[in-house]
Coordinates of C-alpha atoms in Angstrom, one line a residue:
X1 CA 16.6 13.8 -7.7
X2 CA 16.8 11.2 -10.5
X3 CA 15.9 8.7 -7.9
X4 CA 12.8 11.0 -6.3
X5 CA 12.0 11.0 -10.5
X6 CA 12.2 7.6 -10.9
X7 CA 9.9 6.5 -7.7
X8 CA 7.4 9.0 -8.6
X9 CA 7.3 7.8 -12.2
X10 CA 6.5 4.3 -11.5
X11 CA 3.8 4.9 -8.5
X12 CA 2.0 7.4 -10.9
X13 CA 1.6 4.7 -13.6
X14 CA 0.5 2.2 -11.0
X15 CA -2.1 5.3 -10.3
X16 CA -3.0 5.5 -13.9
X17 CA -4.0 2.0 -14.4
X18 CA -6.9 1.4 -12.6
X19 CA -8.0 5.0 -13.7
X20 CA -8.0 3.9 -17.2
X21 CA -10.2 1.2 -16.7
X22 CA -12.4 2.2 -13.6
X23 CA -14.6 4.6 -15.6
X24 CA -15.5 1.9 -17.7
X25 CA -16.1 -0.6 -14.8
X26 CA -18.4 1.9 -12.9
X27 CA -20.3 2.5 -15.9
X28 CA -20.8 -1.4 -16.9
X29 CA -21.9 -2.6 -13.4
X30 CA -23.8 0.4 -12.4
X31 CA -24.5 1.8 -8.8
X32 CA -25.9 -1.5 -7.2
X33 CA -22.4 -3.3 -8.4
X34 CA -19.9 -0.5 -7.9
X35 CA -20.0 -1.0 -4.1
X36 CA -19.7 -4.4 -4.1
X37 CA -16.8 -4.2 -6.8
X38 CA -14.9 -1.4 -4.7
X39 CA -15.5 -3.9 -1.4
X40 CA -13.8 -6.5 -3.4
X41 CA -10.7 -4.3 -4.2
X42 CA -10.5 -3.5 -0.5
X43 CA -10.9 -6.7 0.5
X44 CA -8.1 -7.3 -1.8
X45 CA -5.4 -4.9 -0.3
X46 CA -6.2 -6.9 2.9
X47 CA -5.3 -10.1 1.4
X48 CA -2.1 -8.4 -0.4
X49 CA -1.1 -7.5 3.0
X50 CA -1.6 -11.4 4.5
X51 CA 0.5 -12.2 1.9
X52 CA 3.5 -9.7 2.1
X53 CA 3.3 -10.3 6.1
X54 CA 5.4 -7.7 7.1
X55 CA 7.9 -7.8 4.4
X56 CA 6.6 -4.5 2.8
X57 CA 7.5 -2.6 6.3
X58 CA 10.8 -3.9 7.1
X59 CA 11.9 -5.3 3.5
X60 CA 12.9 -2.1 2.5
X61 CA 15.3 -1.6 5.3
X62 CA 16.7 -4.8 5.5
X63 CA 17.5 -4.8 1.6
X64 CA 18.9 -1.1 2.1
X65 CA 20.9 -2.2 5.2
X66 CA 22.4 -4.9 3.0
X67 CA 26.1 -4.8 1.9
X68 CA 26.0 -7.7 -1.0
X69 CA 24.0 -8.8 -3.8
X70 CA 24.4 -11.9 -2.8
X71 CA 23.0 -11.1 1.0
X72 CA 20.2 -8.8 -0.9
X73 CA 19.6 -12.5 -3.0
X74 CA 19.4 -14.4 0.2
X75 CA 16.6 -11.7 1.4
X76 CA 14.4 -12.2 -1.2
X77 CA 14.7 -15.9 -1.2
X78 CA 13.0 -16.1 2.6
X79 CA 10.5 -13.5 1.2
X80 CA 9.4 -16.0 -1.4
X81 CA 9.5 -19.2 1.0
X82 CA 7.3 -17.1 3.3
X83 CA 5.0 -15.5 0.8
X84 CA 4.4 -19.3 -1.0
X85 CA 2.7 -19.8 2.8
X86 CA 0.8 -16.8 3.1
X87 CA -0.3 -16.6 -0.4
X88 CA -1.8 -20.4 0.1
X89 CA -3.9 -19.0 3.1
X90 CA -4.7 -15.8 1.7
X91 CA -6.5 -16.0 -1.8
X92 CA -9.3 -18.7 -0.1
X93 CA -9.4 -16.2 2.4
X94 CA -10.8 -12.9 0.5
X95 CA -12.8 -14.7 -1.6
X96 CA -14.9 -16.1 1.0
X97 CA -14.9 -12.8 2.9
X98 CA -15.9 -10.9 -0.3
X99 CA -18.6 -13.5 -1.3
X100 CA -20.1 -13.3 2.2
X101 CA -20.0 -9.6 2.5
X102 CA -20.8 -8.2 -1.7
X103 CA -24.4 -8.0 -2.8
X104 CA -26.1 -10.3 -5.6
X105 CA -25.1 -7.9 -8.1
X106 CA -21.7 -8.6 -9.7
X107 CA -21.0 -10.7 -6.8
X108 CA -18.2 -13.4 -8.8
X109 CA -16.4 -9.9 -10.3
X110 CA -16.1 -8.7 -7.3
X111 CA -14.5 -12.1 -5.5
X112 CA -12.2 -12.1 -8.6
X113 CA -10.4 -8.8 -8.2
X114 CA -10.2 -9.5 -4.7
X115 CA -8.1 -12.5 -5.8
X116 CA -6.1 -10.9 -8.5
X117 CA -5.5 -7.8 -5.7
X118 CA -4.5 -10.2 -3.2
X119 CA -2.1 -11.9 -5.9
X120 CA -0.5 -8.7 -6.0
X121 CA 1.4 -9.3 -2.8
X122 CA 4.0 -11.5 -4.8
X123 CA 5.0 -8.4 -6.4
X124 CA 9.0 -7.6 -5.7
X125 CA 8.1 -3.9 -5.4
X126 CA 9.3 -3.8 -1.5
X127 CA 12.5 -5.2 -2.6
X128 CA 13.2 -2.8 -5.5
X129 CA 12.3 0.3 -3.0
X130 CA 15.3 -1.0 -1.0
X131 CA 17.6 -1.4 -3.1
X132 CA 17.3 2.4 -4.7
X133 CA 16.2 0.9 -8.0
X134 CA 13.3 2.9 -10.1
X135 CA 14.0 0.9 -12.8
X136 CA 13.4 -2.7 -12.0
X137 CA 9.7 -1.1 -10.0
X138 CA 8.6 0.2 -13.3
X139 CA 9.3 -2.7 -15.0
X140 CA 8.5 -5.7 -13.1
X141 CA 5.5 -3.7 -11.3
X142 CA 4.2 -0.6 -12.9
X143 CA 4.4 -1.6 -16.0
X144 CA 2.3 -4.9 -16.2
X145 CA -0.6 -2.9 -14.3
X146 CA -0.5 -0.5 -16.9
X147 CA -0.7 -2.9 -19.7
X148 CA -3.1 -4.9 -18.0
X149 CA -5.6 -2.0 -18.0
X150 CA -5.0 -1.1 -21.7
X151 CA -5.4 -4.8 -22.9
X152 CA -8.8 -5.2 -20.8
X153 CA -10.1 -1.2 -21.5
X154 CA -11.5 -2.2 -24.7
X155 CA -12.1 -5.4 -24.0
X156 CA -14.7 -4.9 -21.2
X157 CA -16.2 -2.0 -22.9
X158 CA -17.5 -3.9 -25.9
X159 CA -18.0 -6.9 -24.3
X160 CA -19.4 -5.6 -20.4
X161 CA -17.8 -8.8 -19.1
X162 CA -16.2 -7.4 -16.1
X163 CA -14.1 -10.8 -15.6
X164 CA -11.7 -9.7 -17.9
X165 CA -10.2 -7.2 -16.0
X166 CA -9.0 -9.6 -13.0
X167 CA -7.7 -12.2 -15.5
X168 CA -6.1 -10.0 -17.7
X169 CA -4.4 -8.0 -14.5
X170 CA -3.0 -11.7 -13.0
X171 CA -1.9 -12.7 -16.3
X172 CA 0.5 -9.8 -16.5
X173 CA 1.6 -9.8 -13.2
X174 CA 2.5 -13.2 -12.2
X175 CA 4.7 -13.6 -15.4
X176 CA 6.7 -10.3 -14.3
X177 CA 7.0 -11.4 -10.7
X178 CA 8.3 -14.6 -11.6
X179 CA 10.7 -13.1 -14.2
X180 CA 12.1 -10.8 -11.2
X181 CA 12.5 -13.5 -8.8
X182 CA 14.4 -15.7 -11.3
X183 CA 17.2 -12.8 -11.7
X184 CA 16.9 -11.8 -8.3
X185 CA 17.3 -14.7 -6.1
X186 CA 18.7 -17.3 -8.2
X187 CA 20.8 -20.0 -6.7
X188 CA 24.4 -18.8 -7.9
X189 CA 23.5 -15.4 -7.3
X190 CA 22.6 -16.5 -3.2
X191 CA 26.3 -17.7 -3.6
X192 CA 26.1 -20.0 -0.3
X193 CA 24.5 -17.5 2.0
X194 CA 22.3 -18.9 4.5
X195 CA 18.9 -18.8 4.5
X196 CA 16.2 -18.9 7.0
X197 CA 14.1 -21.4 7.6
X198 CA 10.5 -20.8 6.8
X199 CA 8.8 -21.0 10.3
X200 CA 12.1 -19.1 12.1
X201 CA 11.1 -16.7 9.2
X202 CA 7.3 -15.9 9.9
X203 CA 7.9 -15.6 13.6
X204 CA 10.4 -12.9 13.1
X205 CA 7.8 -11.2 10.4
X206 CA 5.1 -11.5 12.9
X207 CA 5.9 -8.2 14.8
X208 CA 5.6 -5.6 11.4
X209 CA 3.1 -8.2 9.6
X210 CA 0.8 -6.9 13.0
X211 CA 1.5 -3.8 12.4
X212 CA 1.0 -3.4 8.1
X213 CA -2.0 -5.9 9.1
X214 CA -3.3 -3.5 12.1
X215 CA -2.9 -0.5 10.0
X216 CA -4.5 -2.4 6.8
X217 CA -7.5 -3.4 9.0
X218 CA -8.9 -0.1 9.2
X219 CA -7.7 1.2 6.4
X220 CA -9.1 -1.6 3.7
X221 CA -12.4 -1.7 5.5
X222 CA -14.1 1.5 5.0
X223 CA -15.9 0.4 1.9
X224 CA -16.6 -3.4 2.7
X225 CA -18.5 -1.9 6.1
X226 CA -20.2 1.2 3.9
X227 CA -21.0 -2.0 1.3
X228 CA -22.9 -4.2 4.6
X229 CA -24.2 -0.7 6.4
X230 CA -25.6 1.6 3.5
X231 CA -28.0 1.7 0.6
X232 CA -26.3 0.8 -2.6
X233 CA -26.2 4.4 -4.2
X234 CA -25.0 5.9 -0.9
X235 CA -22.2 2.9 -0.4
X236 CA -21.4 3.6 -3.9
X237 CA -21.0 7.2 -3.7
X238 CA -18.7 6.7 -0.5
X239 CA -16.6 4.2 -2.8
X240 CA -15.7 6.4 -5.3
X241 CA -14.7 9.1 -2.3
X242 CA -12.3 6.0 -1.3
X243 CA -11.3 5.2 -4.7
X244 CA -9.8 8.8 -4.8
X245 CA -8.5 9.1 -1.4
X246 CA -7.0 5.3 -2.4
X247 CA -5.3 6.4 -5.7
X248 CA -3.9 10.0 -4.1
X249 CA -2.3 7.9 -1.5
X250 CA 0.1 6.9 -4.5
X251 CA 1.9 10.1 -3.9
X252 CA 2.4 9.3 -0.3
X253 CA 4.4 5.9 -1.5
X254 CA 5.8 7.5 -4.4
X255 CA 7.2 10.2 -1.8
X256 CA 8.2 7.7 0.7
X257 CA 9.9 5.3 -1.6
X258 CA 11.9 7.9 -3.0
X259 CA 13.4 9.4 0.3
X260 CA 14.1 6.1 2.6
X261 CA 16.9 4.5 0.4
X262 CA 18.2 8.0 0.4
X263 CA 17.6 9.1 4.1
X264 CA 18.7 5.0 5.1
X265 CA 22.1 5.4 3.5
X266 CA 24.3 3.8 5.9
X267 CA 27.1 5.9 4.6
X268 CA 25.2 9.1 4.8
X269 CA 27.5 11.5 7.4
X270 CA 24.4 13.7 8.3
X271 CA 21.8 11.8 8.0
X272 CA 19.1 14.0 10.4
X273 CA 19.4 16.9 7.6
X274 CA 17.5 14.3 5.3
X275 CA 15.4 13.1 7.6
X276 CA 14.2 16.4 8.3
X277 CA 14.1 17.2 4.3
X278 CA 11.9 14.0 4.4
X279 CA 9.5 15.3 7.0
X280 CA 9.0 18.7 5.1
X281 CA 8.4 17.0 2.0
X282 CA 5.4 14.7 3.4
X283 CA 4.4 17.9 5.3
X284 CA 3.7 19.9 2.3
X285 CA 2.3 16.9 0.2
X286 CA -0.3 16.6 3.0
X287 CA -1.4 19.7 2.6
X288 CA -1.9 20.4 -0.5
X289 CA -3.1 16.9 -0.9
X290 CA -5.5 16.4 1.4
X291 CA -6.9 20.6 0.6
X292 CA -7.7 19.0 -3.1
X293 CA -9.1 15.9 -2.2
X294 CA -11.4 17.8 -0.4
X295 CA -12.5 20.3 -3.0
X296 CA -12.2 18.2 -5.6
X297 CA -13.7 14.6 -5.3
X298 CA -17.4 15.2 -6.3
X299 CA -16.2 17.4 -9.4
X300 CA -13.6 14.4 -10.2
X301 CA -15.7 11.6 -9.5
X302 CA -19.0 12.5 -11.4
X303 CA -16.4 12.9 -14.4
X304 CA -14.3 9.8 -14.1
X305 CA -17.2 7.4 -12.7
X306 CA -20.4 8.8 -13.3
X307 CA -23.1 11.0 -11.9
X308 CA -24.8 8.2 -10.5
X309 CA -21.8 7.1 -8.3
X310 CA -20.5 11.1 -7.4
X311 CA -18.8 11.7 -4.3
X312 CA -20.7 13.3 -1.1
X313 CA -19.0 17.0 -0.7
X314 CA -18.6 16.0 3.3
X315 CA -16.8 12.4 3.3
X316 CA -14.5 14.1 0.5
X317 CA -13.6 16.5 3.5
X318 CA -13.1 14.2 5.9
X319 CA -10.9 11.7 3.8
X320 CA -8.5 14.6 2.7
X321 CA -7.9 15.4 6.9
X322 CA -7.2 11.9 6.8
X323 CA -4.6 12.0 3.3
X324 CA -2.9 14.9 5.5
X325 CA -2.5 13.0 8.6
X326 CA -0.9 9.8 6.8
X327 CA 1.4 11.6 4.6
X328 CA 2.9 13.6 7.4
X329 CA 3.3 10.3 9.7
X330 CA 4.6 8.0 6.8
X331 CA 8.2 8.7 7.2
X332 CA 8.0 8.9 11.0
X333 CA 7.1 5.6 10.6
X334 CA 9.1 4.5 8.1
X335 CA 12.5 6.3 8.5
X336 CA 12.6 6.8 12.1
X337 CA 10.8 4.0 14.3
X338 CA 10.6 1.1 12.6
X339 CA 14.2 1.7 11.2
X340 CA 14.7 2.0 14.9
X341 CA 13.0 -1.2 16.2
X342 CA 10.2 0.3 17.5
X343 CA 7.9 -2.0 16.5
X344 CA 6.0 -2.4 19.9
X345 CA 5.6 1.6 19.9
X346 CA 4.1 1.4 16.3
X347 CA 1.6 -1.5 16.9
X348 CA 0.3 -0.1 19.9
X349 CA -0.2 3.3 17.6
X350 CA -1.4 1.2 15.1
X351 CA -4.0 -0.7 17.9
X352 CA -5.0 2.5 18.9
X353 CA -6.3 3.9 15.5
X354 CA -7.6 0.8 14.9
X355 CA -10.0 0.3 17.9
X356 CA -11.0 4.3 17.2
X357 CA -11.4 4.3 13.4
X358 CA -13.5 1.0 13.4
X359 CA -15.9 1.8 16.5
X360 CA -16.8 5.2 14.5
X361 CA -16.8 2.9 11.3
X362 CA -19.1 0.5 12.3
X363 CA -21.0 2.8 14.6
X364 CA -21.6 4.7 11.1
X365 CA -22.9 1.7 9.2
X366 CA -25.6 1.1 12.5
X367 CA -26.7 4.7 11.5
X368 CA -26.4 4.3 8.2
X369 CA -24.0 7.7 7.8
X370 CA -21.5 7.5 5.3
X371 CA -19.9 10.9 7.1
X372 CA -19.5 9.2 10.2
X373 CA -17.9 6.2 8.2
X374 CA -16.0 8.8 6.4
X375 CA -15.3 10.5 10.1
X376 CA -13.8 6.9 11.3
X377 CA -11.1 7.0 8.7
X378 CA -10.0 10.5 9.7
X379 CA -9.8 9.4 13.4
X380 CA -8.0 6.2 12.7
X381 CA -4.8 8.4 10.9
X382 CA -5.1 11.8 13.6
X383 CA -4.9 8.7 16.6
X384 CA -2.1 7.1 15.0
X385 CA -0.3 10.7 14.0
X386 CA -0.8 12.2 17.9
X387 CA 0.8 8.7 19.0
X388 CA 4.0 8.4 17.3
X389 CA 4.7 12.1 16.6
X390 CA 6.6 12.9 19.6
X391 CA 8.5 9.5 20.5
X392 CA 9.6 10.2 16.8
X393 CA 11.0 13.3 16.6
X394 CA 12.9 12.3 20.1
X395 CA 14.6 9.5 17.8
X396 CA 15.4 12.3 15.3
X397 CA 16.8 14.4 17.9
X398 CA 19.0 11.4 18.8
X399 CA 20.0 10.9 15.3
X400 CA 21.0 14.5 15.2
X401 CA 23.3 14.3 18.2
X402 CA 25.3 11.2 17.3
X403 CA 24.9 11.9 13.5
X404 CA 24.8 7.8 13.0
X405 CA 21.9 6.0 11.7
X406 CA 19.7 3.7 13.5
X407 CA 21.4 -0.1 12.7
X408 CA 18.6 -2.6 11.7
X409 CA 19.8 -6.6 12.0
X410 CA 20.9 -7.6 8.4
X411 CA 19.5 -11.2 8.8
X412 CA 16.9 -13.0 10.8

């Protein structure tokens, strides 16, 4: 319980900071810039997820599989090797694609966040899930989000300089990553454990980095193709339905970080009785999530953005089927296949939803439908749900009858 308090703490303040200064950015760059800023924070998540390269799927496990701080040092050393690579091909990356695909208006904001988003990847959050430790998220990554949007809130309101925000937001969160990874993965706490090399490392990442980037793909996109595809007010309007659907998805993490540490316990003795608890839990949260994400958006968005930028009633629908169908496949994912190796099972579920979601996607933007954009993200999650459902609850099963956990290698 004190750990399920602590996970949910931190991901709720991560939830809370871009909340506290959104309303103020939709209002200072209007309906013809809110699109093109929300395209930028997409595109942003993307780039986040070129830079982790698979290390936010099967980091976690690893680092909860580990036995040593020193081996848990070791870990997060190859992370930052590999990262320093991706990171170097991943901010040129977004910003080009975000220049290329945002609007004249706001256009340099809006390749900014992208860059400060993407920058995010560095963030040791992964490793701090893994090792059962609230504390060290909240400090080295809830935290300097939340003061970053405090310190720019009043800042960009009196000065409608929206280029605060992404400066602000990097120059709190690079100085806490770095902090992290100096008392994390220092030298004489690796104690002589071997690491990795960096190429060796990537090519064993590649298999999960498909997957998180598969999964990414059509998740991030829905607002960069409603941004190319729609009129400004009705890309914006869809943006804000994302921006909700984006920020309730916090729960899903907070949920799933709290349980896999716990449910991953090597020395658990009946470990399918949490698994199962696990299952409930994301169950319920899907359903009573996605219910108010459909009820509530345009009433919530016409407060917290703006009348101008309001949520359609019908993509608020459709994007709570999809907050239902993620939350109750997160921890078969997470707890039971990957954990398992199933990697090939999960990017052929991830392919799947993929080619669905972003053929309804883009067939949406052609007919300029932000419901049948809308209709593309549901798709994407009930594909990827009917996929893995069953081959999942087969590994439960399997857990239940040898009451052992699924081993995952502890190095590469």
């Amino acid at each position: 319980m004190l750990r399920f308090v602590g996970f949910t703490g931190a991901p709720v303040l991560s939830a809370l900071a871009p909340f506290i200064i959104l309303p103020v950015i939709s209002r200072v760059v209007g309906s013809e810039g809110w699109a093109n800023f929300s395209a930028g924070q997409s595109i942003g998540i993307l780039g986040m997820v070129i830079v982790l390269f698979g290390w936010g799927i099967v980091g976690p496990v690893r680092v909860a599989r580990s036995t040593s701080t020193a081996e848990k040092a070791a870990l997060l050393y190859e992370s930052l090797l590999t990262r320093a690579v991706t990171v170097s091909v991943a901010v040129p990356a977004v910003a080009i694609a975000t220049y290329l695909i945002s609007g004249p208006s706001f256009r340099l904001e809006s390749v900014c966040v992208a860059v400060a988003m993407t920058l995010g990847g560095l963030s040791p959050a992964w490793f701090c899930i893994g090792e059962g430790n609230p504390q060290a998220l909240m400090l080295y990554d809830a935290l300097p989000k939340l003061a970053a949007s405090l310190v720019a809130l009043p800042i960009v309101a009196l000065s409608a300089q929206v280029l605060w925000y992404p400066a602000i937001m990097v120059a709190f969160m690079l100085p806490s990553f770095t902090v992290h990874a100096w008392r994390t993965a220092h030298p004489r706490l690796r104690e002589g454990q071997p690491v990795v090399g960096i190429g060796r490392c990537l090519r064993v990442l590649l298999p999960t980095a498909g997957i998180d980037g598969a999964s990414n793909l059509y998740a991030s996109t829905p607002v960069p193709i409603a941004t190319a595809g729609l009129s400004s007010e009705d890309a914006s309007a869809f943006a804000s339905s994302d921006r909700v659907y984006r920020v309730a998805l916090l729960t899903v993490v907070a949920i799933g970080n709290a349980f896999q540490a716990w449910v991953l316990n090597p020395l658990d003795t009946d470990p399918a009785r949490r698994h199962r608890l696990s299952i409930v839990v994301h169950l319920v949260l899907g359903l009573l999530g996605g219910a108010a994400i459909a009820l509530l958006s345009p009433w919530a968005t016409t407060i917290l953005f703006g009348e101008d930028v309001a949520a359609q009633p019908l993509p608020g629908v459709l994007f709570g089927v999809s907050f239902f169908f993620l939350s109750t496949t997160t921890p078969l994912i997470r707890n039971l296949l990957i954990p398992a190796q199933r990697y090939r099972l999960v990017f052929a579920a991830t392919i799947a939803a993929a080619a669905g979601g972003l053929a309804t996607m883009l067939a949406g933007s052609a007919l300029e439908s932000p419901v049948v954009i809308s209709l593309g993200v549901s798709i994407s999650e009930a594909v990827s749900f009917g996929v893995l459902v069953v081959p999942a609850l087969r590994e439960l099963s399997r857990i239940g009858r040898s009451d052992t956990s699924p081993e995952v290698p502890l190095s590469t």
